[in-house]
Coordinates of C-alpha atoms in Angstrom, one line a residue:
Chain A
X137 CA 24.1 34.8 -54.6
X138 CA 25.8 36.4 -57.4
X139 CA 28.5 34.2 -59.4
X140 CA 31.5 34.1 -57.7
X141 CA 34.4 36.6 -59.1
X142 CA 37.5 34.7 -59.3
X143 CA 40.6 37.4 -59.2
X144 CA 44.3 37.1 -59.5
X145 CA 45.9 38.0 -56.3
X146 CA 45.6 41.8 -56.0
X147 CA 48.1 43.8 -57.5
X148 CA 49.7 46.6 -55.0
X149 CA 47.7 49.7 -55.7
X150 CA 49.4 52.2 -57.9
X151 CA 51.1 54.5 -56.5
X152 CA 48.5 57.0 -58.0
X153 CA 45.5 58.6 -57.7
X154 CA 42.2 57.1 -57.6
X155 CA 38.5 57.8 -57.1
X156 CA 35.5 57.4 -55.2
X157 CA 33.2 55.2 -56.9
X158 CA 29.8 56.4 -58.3
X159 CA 27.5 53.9 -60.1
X160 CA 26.8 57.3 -62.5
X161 CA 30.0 57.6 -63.6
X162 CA 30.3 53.9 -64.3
X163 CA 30.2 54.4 -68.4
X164 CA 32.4 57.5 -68.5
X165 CA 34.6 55.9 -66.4
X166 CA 35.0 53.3 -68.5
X167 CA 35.9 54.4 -71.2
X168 CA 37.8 57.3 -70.5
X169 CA 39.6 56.9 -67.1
X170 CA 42.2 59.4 -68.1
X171 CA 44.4 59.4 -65.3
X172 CA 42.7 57.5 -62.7
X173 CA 44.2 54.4 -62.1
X174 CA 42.3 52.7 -58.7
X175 CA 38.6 53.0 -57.4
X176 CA 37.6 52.6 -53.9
X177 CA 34.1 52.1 -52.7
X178 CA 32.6 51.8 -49.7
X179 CA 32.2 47.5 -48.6
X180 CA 28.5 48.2 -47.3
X181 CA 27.3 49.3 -50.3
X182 CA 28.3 46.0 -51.8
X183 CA 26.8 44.0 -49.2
X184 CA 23.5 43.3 -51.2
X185 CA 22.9 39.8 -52.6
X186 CA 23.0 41.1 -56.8
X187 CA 21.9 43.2 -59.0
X188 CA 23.7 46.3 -60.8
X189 CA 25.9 47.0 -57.8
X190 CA 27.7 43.7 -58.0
X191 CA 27.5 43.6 -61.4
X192 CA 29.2 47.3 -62.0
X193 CA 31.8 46.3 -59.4
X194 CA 32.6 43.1 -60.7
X195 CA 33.5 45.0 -64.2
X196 CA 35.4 47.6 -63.0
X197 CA 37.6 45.3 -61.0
X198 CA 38.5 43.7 -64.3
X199 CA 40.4 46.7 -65.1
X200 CA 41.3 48.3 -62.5
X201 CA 42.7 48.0 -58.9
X202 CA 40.1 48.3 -56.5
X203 CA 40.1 50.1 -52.7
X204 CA 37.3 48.5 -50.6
X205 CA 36.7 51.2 -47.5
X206 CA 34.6 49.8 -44.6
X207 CA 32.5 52.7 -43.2
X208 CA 30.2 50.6 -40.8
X209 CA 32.5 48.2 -38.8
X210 CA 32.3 51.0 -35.2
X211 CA 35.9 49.9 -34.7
X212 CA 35.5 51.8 -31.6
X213 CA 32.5 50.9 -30.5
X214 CA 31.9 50.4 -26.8
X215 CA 29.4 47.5 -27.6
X216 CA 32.2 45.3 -29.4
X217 CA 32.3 44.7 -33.1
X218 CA 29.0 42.6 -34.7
X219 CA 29.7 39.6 -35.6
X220 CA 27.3 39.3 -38.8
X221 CA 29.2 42.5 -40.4
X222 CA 32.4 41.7 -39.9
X223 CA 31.7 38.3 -41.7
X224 CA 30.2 40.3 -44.2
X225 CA 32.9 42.2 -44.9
X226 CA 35.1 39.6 -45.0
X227 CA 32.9 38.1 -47.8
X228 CA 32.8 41.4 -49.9
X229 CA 37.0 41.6 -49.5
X230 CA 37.3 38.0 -50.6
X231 CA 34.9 38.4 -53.6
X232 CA 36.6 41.1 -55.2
X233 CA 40.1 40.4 -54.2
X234 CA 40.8 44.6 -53.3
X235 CA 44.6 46.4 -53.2
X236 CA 43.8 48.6 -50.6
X237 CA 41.7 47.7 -47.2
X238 CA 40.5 50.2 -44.6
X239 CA 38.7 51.5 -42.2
X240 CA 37.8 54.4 -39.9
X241 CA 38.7 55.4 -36.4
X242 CA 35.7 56.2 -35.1
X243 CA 32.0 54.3 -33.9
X244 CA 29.1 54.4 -35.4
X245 CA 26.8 51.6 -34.1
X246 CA 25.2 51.5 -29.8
X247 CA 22.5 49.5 -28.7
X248 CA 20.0 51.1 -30.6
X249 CA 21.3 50.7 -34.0
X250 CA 23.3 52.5 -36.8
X251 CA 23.8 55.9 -36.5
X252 CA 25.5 56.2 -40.4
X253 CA 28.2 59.0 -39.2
X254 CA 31.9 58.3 -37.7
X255 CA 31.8 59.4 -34.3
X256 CA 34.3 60.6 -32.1
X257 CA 36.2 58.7 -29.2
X258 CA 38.2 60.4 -26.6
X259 CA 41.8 58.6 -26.7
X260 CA 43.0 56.6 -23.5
X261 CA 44.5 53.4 -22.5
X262 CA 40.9 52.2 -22.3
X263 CA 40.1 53.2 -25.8
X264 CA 43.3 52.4 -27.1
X265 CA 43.1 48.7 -25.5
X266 CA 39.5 48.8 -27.2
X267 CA 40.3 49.5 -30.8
X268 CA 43.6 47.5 -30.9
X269 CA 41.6 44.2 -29.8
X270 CA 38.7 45.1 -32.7
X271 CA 41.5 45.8 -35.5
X272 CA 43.2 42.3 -34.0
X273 CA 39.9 40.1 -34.6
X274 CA 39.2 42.2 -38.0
X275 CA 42.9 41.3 -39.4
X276 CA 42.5 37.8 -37.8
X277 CA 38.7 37.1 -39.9
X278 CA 39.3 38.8 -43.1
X279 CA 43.2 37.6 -43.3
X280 CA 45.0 40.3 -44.4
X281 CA 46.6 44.0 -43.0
X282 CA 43.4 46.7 -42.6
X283 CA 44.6 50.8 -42.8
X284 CA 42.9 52.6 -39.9
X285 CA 41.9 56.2 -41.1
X286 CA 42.7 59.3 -39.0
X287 CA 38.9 60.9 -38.6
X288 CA 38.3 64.5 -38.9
X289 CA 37.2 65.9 -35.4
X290 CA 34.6 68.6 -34.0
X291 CA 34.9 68.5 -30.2
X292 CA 37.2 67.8 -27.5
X293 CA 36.7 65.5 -24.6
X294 CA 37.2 65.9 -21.1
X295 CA 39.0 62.6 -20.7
X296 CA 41.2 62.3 -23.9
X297 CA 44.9 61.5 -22.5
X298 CA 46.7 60.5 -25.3
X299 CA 47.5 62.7 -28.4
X300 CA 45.4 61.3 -31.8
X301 CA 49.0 61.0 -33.6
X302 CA 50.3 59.0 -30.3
X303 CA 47.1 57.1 -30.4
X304 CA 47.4 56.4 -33.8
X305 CA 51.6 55.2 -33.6
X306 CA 50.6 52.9 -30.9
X307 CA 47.6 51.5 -32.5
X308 CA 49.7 50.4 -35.6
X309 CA 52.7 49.8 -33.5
X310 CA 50.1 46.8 -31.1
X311 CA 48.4 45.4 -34.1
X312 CA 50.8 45.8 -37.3
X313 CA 47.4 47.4 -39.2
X314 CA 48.6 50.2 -41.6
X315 CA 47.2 53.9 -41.6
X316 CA 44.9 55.9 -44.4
X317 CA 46.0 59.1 -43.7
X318 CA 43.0 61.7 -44.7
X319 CA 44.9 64.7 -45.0
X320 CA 41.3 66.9 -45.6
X321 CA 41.3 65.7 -41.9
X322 CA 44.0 66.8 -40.7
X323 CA 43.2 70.1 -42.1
X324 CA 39.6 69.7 -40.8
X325 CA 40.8 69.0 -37.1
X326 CA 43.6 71.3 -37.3
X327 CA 41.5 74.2 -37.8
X328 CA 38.9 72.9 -35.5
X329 CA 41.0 72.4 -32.8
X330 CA 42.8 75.6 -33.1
X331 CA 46.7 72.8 -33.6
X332 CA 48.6 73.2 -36.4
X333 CA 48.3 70.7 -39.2
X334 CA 52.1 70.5 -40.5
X335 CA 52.7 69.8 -36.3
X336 CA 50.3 66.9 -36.6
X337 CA 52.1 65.7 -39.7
X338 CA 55.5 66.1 -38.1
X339 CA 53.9 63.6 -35.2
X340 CA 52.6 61.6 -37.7
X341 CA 53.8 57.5 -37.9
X342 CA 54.0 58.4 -41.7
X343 CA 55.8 55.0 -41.9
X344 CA 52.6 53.1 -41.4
X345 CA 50.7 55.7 -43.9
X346 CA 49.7 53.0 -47.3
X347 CA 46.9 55.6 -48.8
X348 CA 46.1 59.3 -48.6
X349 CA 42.8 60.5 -49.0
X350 CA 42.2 63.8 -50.2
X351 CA 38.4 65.6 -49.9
X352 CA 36.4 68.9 -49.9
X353 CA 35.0 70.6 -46.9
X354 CA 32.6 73.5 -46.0
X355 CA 33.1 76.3 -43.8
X356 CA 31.1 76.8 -40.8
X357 CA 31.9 78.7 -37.4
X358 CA 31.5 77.2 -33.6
X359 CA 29.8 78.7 -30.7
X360 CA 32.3 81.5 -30.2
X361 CA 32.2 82.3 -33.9
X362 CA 35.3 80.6 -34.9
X363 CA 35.5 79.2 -38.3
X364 CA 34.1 75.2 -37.9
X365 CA 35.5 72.8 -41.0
X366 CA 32.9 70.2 -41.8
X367 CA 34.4 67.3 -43.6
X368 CA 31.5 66.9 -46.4
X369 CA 33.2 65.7 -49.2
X370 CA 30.9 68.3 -51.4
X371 CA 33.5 69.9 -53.9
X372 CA 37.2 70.2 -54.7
X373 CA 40.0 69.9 -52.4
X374 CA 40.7 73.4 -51.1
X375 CA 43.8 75.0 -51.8
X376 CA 45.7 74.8 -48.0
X377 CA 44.4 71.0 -48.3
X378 CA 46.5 70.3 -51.5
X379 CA 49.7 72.3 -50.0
X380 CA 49.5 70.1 -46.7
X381 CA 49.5 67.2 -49.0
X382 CA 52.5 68.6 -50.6
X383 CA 53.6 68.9 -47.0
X384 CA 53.3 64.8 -46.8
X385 CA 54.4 63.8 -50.4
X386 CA 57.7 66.1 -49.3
X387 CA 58.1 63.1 -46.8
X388 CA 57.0 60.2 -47.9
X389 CA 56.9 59.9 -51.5
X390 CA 54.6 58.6 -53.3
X391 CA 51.5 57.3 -51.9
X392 CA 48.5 55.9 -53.6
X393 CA 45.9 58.5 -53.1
X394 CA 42.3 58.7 -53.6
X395 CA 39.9 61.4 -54.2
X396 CA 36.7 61.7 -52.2
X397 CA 33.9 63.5 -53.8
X398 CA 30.5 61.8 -52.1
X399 CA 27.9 65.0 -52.1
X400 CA 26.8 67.1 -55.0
X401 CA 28.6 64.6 -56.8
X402 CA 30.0 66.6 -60.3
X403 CA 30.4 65.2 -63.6
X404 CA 33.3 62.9 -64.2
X405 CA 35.5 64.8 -66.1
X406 CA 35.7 67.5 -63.5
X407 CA 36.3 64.9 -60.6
X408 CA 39.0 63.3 -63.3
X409 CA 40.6 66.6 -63.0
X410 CA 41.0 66.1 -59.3
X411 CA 42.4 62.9 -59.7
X412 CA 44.8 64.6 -62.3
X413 CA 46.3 67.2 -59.7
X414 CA 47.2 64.4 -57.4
X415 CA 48.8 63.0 -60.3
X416 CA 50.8 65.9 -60.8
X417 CA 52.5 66.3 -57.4
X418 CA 52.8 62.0 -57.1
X419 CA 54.6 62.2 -60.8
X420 CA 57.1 64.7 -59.6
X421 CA 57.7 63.5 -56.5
X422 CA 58.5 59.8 -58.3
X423 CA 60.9 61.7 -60.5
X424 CA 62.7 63.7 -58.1
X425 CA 62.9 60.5 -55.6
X426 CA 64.4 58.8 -58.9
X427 CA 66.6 62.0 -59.4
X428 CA 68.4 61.1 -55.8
X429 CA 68.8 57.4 -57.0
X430 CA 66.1 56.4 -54.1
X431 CA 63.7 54.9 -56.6
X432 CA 63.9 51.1 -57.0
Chain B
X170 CA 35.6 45.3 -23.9
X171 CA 32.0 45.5 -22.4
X172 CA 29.5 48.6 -21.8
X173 CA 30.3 48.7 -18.4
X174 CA 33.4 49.8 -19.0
X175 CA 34.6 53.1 -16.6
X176 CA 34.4 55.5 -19.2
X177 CA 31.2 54.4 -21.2
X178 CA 29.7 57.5 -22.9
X179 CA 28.3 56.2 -26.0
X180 CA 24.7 55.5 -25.2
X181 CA 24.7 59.6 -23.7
X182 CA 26.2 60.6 -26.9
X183 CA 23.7 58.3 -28.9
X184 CA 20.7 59.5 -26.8
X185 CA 22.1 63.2 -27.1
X186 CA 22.2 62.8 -31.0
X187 CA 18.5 61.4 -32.1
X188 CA 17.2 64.2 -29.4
X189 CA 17.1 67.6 -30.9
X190 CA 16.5 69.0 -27.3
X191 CA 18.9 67.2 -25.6
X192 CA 22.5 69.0 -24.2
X193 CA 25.7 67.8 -25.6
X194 CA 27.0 65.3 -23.8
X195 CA 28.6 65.0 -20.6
X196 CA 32.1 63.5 -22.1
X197 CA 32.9 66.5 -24.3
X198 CA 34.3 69.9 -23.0
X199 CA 31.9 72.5 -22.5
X200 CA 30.6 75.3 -24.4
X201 CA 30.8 73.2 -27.6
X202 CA 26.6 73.0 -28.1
X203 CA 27.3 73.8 -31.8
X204 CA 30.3 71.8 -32.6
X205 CA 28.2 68.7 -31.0
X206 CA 25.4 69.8 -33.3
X207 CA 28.5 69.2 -36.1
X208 CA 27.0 65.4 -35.4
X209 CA 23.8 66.0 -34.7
X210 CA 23.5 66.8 -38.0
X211 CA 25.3 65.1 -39.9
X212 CA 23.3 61.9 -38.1
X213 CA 20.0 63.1 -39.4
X214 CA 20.4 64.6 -42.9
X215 CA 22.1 62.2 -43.6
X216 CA 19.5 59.5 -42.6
X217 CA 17.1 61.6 -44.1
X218 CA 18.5 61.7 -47.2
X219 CA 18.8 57.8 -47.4
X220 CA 14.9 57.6 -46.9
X221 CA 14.2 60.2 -49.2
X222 CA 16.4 58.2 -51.8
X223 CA 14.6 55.4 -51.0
X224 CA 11.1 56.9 -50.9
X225 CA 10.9 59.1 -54.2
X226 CA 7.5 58.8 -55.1
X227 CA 6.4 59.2 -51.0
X228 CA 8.4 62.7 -51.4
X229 CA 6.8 63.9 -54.9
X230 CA 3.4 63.3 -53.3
X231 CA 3.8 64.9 -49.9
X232 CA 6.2 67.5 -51.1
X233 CA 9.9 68.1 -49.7
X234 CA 9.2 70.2 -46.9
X235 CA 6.5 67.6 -45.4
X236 CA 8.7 64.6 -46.1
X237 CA 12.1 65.9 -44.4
X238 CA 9.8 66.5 -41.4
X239 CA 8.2 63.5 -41.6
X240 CA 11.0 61.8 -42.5
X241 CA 13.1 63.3 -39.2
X242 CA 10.7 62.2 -36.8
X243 CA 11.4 58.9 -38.5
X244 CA 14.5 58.3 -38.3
X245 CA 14.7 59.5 -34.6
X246 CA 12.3 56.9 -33.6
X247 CA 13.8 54.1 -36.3
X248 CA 17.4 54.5 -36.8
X249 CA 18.9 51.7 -39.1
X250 CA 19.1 48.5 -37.6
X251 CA 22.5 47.8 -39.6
X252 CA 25.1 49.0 -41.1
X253 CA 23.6 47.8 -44.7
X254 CA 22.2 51.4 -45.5
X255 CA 21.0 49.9 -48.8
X256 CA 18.2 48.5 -46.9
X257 CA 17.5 51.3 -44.8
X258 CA 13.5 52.2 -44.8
X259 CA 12.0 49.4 -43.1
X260 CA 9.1 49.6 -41.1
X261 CA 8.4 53.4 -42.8
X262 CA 5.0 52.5 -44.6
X263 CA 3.4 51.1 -41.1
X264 CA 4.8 54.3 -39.4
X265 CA 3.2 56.6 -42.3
X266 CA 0.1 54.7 -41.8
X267 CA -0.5 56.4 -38.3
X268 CA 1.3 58.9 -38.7
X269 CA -1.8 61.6 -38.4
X270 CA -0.4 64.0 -40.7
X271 CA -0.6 62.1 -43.6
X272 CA -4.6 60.7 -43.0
X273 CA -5.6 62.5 -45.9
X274 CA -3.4 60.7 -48.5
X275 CA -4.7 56.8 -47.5
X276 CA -2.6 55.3 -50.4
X277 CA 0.3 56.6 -48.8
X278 CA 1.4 53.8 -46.8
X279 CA 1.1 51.5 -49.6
X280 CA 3.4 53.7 -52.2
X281 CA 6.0 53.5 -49.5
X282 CA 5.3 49.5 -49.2
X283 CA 5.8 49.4 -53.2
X284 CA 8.8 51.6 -52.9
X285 CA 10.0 49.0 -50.4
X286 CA 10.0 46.2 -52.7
X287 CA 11.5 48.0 -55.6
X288 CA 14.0 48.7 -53.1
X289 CA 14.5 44.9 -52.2
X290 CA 14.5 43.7 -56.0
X291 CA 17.3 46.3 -57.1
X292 CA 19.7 44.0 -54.1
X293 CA 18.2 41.2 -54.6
X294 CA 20.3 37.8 -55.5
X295 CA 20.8 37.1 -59.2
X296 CA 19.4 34.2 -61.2
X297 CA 18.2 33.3 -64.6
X298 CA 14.8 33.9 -65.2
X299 CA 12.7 31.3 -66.9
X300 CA 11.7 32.1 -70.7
X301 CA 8.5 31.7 -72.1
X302 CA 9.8 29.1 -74.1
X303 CA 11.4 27.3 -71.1
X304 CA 8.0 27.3 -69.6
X305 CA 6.6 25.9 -72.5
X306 CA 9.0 23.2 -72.8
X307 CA 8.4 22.1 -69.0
X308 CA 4.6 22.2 -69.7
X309 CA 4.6 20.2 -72.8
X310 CA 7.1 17.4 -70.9
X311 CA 4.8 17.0 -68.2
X312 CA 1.6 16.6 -70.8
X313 CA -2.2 17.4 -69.7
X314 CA -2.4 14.7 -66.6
X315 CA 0.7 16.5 -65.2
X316 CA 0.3 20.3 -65.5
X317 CA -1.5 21.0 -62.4
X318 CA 1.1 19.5 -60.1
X319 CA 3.8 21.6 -61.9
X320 CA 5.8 23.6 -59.5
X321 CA 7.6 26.9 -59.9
X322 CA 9.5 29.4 -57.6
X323 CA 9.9 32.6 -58.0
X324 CA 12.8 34.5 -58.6
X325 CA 14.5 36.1 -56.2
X326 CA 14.2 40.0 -57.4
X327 CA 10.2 39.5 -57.7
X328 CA 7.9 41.1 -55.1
X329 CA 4.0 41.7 -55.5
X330 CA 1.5 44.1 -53.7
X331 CA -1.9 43.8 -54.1
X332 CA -3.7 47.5 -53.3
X333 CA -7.2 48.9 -52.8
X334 CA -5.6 51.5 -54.6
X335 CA -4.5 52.2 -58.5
X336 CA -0.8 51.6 -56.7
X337 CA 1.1 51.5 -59.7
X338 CA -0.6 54.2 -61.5
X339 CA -0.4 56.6 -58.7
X340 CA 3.4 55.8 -58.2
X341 CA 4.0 56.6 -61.8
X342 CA 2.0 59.5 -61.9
X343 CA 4.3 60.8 -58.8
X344 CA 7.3 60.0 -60.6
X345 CA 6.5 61.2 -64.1
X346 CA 3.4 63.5 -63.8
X347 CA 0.7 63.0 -65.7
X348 CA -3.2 64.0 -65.6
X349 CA -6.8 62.7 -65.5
X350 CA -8.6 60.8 -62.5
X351 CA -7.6 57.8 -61.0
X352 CA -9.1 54.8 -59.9
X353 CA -9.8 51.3 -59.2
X354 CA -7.7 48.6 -57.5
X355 CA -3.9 47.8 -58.5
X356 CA -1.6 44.5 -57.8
X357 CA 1.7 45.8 -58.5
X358 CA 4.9 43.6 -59.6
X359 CA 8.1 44.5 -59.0
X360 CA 10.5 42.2 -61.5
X361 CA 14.3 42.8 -62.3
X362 CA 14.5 41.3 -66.0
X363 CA 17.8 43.6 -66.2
X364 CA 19.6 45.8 -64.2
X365 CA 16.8 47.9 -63.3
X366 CA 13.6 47.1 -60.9
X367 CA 10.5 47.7 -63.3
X368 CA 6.8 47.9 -62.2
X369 CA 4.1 47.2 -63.6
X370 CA 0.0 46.6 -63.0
X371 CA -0.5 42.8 -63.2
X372 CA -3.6 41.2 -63.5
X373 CA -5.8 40.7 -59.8
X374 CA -4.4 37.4 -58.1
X375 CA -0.6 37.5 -59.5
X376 CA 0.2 38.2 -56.0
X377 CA -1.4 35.2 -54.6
X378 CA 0.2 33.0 -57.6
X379 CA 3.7 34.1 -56.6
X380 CA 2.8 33.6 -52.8
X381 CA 1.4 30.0 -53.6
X382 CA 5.2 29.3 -55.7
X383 CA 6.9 30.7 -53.0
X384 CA 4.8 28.2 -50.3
X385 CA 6.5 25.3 -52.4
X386 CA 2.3 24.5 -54.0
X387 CA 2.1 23.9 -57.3
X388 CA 0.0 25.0 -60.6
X389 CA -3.1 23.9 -59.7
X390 CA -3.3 25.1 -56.1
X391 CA -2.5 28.6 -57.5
X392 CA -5.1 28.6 -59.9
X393 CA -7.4 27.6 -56.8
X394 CA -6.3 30.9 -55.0
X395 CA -6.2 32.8 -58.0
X396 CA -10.0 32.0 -59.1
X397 CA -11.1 32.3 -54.9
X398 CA -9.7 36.0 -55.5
X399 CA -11.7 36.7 -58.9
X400 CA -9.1 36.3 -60.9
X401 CA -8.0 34.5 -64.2
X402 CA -5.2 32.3 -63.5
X403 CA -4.0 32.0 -67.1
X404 CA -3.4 35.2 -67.3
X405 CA -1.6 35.9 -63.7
X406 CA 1.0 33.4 -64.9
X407 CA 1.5 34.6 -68.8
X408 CA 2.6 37.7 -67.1
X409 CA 4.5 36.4 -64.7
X410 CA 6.4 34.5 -67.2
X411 CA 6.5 37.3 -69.4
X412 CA 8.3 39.5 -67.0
X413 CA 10.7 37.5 -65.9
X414 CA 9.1 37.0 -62.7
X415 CA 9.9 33.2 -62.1
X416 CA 13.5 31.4 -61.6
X417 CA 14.3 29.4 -64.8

């Protein structure tokens, strides 16, 4: 096992943007952050005993805040939550002491193993009773709050009764977990399912939102020919994506937020550039929240 | 909440995605055969791409093309086990070994067993290797008489593969080209003196002196198995020690 990594209690993540983690930006990170201020990485990939993985990690967390985003737990997974995973996520959160915990709302695991994509669940009582006891026993082993991410959808289901936004309200409402509010999903599902996205953010528990993610996705069209969003995280955000999340700053304020760039991964100064933007529309929100004498 | 639940669909939908023939599921509205295939998709590239990141050397010698369909028959018969996609892969150099397609290439199998172990060393637990002059030390406390019952283990990033093929040459030679016949029998060691995995072609029976240290026998019970094999003990564990393969 790697040395333990003994942290201060976790500062609250800035109210800034951050980054997805790559081990080959680890140097340029480094040493020139610019303006990103957090990182968040993905627990599984942290899950081996050593090596360079721990070892980068462990370093960067002496600088900066760190995000730790679960995207293996199948919190709605019809064959309950594994046991061995959740303890290891546990262990990765309690080794490096993270601001920001989350996860998806989605499933990824069935009886014949992993399937390594978040998959959609129709939304019902039944599901609803379903995720709310898995986000219970995950806040109950690894001790602290989770955010449950709003996913980006493809399909609809026959059976779905329940709104995702109502789904979502009730989830956080039951379990007292906070929300990661990808709003390159919202876009993503909006256009997919032909709603509109400001509507979804009007129905939005943005009380419960404590990150924003922010992503690239490609264009590709559905069986009649209609345009088809595929969340892919392969390039900037687009344009419509950054005005929605104008749309949400508007309301909320300030939010840490974190840039997802995962495929065709660029060079860091161009995804520090990303992270700038954010920065742009979080500064001036700060200062016109300070302007009405709201700020603390 | 248990499978049997009234509205279980997630073994159709599972079922639907490894089977590229297969109709979208019941659950889902219809007329959405592409937006399914949305997931479909993203299920198998994306597994294919962790093998392929796993495998390099495997898809430099059987070119792209012949490795993503290789690799997609794969992964529909062996999705991960876990969630740990960091060790996905397992189990993929017995499948290439009868998997017909790739007969002609009979060191196949055992580049993807090599690429296996680099794969475990690189997430393999951490620990201070013992130096050459730390071994030296130990073997000049315990004198002549006490040598041979010496014990070491080894550490935990180290893994060994003894080939009837030039394994690390041709793994290389995948990797970095390079020209010129090759041939003869390799033992491969994977070691992880820093952050990287390194490879290199170790001297026949360092295999069987790690496997001995890892059995809990001592010196001269691997120099036993070691000279059965044909090979010089001495050497085996001067390179052993050399490379960091032993916990200090």
């Amino acid at each position: 096992m790697p040395a333990q990594q003994i942290f201060d209690s976790p500062a609250d993540a800035p109210q800034r943007a951050g980054v997805g983690f790559k081990p080959q930006h680890f140097h340029a990170a480094m040493e020139a952050p610019g303006g990103v201020a957090w990182f968040e990485v993905h627990a599984e990939n942290y899950m081996g005993a050593g090596g360079a993985p721990h070892r980068m990690l462990a370093a960067l967390r002496e600088r900066f805040p760190l995000s730790i985003h679960g995207v293996g737990l199948s919190i709605g997974a019809e064959k309950g939550l594994d046991p061995d995973h959740l303890a290891r996520l546990k262990s990765v959160v309690e080794q490096y002491g993270p601001s920001l915990f989350s996860e998806h709302l989605a499933w990824s695991s069935h009886d014949v193993g992993y399937l390594n994509d978040l998959l959609p669940l129709p939304y019902s009582t039944e599901t609803l009773q379903r995720v709310c006891a898995h986000i219970d026993l995950v806040q109950q082993t690894v001790g602290r709050q989770m955010l449950l991410e709003n996913p980006s959808s493809y399909l609809r289901f026959e059976h779905s009764t329940l709104r995702e936004t109502d789904f979502l309200k009730e989830v956080a409402q039951r379990t007292g977990c906070g929300l990661l509010l990808d709003v390159n999903n919202v876009f993503v599902s909006a256009t997919n399912l032909q709603m509109s996205a400001e509507a979804y953010i009007d129905a939005f528990p943005l009380e419960a939102v404590g990150e924003i993610h922010l992503g690239g996705h490609a264009t590709d069209a559905d069986d009649d020919g209609a345009p088809l969003l595929i969340d892919a995280h392969d390039r900037e955000v687009a344009d419509p994506v950054w005005a929605l999340y104008q749309y949400v700053i508007d309301r909320i304020g300030p939010k840490p937020t974190l840039i997802e760039w995962d495929n065709d991964v660029p060079d860091w100064p161009i995804l520090a550039a990303e992270a700038e933007r954010a920065n742009e529309v979080l500064i001036a929100a700060e200062t016109s929240e300070a302007g009405r004498g709201r700020a603390a | 909440m248990q499978p049997e639940e009234e509205g279980a669909y997630q073994a159709e939908f599972t079922a639907a995605l490894l089977d590229p023939n297969a109709q979208a599921p019941s659950a889902i509205a219809s007329g959405q055969e592409r937006r399914f295939a949305v997931y479909r998709n993203n299920v198998i590239v994306s597994l294919v791409e962790a093998l392929a990141a796993a495998y390099p050397a495997v898809q430099a010698l059987v070119g792209e093309a012949f490795f993503n369909a290789a690799a997609g028959l794969f992964v529909r018969s062996h999705p991960p086990s876990s969630p740990l996609m960091i060790y996905y892969g397992e189990g993929f150099a017995e499948w290439l070994e009868r998997f017909e397609p790739a007969a002609n290439l009979p060191y196949l199998p055992d580049v993807a067993r090599l690429e296996r172990l680099v794969l475990e060393a690189r997430n393999a637990a951490d620990a201070e290797p013992l130096s050459q002059q730390g071994f030296a030390q130990i073997a000049e406390r315990a004198g002549a008489e006490g040598l041979g019952g010496l014990r070491f283990a080894p550490h935990p990033a180290t893994r060994a593969l003894a080939s009837a093929y030039p394994i690390v040459s041709i793994h290389a030679r995948a990797l970095l080209g390079g020209e010129g016949e090759l041939r003869g029998a390799e033992t491969a060691l994977v070691t992880r003196p820093q952050d990287e995995a390194s490879i290199i072609a170790a001297p026949t029976g360092t295999d069987l002196a790690l496997g001995c240290f890892a059995q809990g026998g001592d010196l001269t019970q691997a120099a036993e198995q070691v000279a059965e094999a044909g090979g010089d003990f001495s050497l085996a564990l001067s390179t052993l020690i050399q490379n960091g393969a032993i916990r200090g």
